[in-house]
């Protein structure tokens, strides 16, 4: 039989709850108390962290080519482009020669002005799943959590 991590009571229906940022297996009573204690502030911080970790923004290696194609399509001179995106012409030429990689803000500016796709969202989900598997492999809590979830589903 598993016991509640908050009050230590032995119970067959443990619920996995997040209390103050850490995951705990709690009895029904404590999981209700835990969710009541959790303020709005904790929730919003957690959400921000999640979105930051989950999606990464990347600029492809051939960014210079993509920018150049955008410029060609619009029949613009480097001078016109530099003025439009508020860059020095010399800086723009560095980008076009692959000497400097634009940051996300700069890339977004090129995107909207030249109507090109320069920033890609890369999800890290697959990596997280691997981490999760590795860390929970030898955890004995895993089976008791499954049991708790089974009970939780039966009650619905
Ligand atoms: Zn408890």
XYZ file of C-alpha atoms and ligand atoms in Angstrom:
157
model
C 0.000 0.000 0.000
C 1.289 3.474 -0.828
C 1.207 6.391 1.545
C 0.450 10.053 1.008
C 3.607 12.163 0.740
C 1.973 15.042 2.597
C 0.238 13.490 5.607
C 1.667 9.946 5.468
C -1.729 8.271 5.504
C -1.874 4.847 3.845
C -4.276 4.866 0.940
C -5.025 3.000 -2.259
C -6.125 6.086 -4.162
C -3.121 8.377 -4.453
C -3.400 11.348 -6.747
C -0.434 12.935 -8.465
C -0.566 16.630 -7.651
C 1.842 19.483 -8.256
C 2.446 21.350 -5.016
C 4.692 24.418 -5.097
C 6.317 23.228 -8.303
C 7.093 19.632 -7.276
C 5.095 16.532 -8.139
C 3.766 14.597 -5.147
C 1.589 11.550 -4.651
C -1.202 12.633 -2.332
C -4.337 11.203 -0.791
C -7.657 12.636 -1.960
C -7.863 15.007 1.005
C -4.347 16.425 0.583
C -4.613 16.770 -3.198
C -7.648 19.024 -2.700
C -5.790 21.026 -0.042
C -2.746 21.229 -2.318
C -4.645 22.598 -5.285
C -6.347 25.149 -3.030
C -3.008 26.355 -1.666
C -1.625 26.821 -5.155
C -2.109 30.459 -6.134
C -2.553 31.963 -9.576
C 1.031 33.171 -9.481
C 2.505 29.663 -9.348
C 0.307 28.516 -12.199
C 1.298 31.311 -14.585
C 5.024 30.869 -13.916
C 4.682 27.167 -14.627
C 2.971 27.862 -17.921
C 5.641 30.317 -19.047
C 8.377 27.842 -18.253
C 6.582 25.139 -20.183
C 6.235 27.158 -23.390
C 9.862 28.261 -23.163
C 11.171 24.725 -22.767
C 8.874 23.137 -25.266
C 9.448 25.278 -28.360
C 12.744 26.555 -29.647
C 13.106 29.062 -32.472
C 15.721 28.303 -35.084
C 17.067 30.027 -38.158
C 18.186 27.640 -40.921
C 21.847 27.545 -41.991
C 21.053 28.841 -45.480
C 19.502 32.050 -44.087
C 21.665 34.190 -46.401
C 20.226 32.436 -49.445
C 16.662 32.826 -48.153
C 17.110 36.556 -47.504
C 18.772 37.038 -50.912
C 15.914 35.262 -52.665
C 13.432 37.492 -50.861
C 15.311 40.580 -51.967
C 15.464 39.334 -55.577
C 11.759 38.537 -55.621
C 10.869 42.068 -54.550
C 13.370 43.598 -57.009
C 15.018 45.623 -54.278
C 18.557 46.887 -53.893
C 20.498 46.092 -50.696
C 20.385 49.829 -49.994
C 16.572 49.851 -50.012
C 16.387 46.770 -47.826
C 18.887 48.111 -45.321
C 16.888 51.318 -44.950
C 13.571 49.481 -44.663
C 14.708 47.131 -41.890
C 16.780 49.828 -40.177
C 20.212 48.284 -40.766
C 23.544 49.585 -41.973
C 24.237 48.408 -45.503
C 27.501 46.867 -44.275
C 25.611 44.845 -41.646
C 23.116 43.650 -44.242
C 25.972 42.507 -46.483
C 27.398 40.513 -43.555
C 24.070 38.702 -43.296
C 24.018 38.073 -47.045
C 27.540 36.627 -46.983
C 26.652 34.313 -44.076
C 29.157 36.182 -41.907
C 26.629 37.048 -39.204
C 23.575 35.026 -38.296
C 20.601 37.290 -37.626
C 18.956 36.986 -34.219
C 15.281 36.088 -33.923
C 14.109 39.723 -33.816
C 16.132 40.587 -36.930
C 14.960 37.445 -38.689
C 11.337 38.332 -37.894
C 11.896 41.772 -39.414
C 13.265 40.214 -42.614
C 10.327 37.797 -42.640
C 7.666 40.474 -42.531
C 9.409 42.853 -44.933
C 10.509 40.310 -47.552
C 7.611 37.867 -47.027
C 9.940 34.944 -46.488
C 10.096 32.109 -43.957
C 13.196 32.479 -41.825
C 12.257 31.392 -38.305
C 11.251 27.810 -37.599
C 9.728 26.481 -34.414
C 11.499 23.361 -33.220
C 9.668 21.371 -30.580
C 11.799 19.621 -28.004
C 9.057 17.166 -27.103
C 10.894 14.062 -28.340
C 13.898 14.871 -26.149
C 11.674 15.413 -23.116
C 10.001 12.048 -23.640
C 13.390 10.333 -23.686
C 14.416 12.128 -20.489
C 11.184 11.149 -18.832
C 11.606 7.497 -19.752
C 15.175 7.431 -18.473
C 14.373 9.090 -15.155
C 11.241 7.067 -14.387
C 12.614 3.678 -15.435
C 13.617 2.479 -11.968
C 11.039 4.483 -10.081
C 8.820 2.325 -7.886
C 6.338 5.213 -7.687
C 5.411 4.590 -11.284
C 3.261 1.546 -10.599
C 1.481 3.150 -7.660
C 0.722 6.208 -9.784
C -0.782 3.980 -12.451
C -2.931 2.373 -9.775
C -3.997 5.792 -8.527
C -4.937 6.841 -12.043
C -6.960 3.653 -12.481
C -8.935 4.438 -9.345
C -9.375 8.021 -10.415
C -10.785 6.883 -13.752
C -13.117 4.371 -12.118
C -14.658 7.109 -9.982
C -15.604 9.198 -13.003
Zn -2.648 13.082 2.640
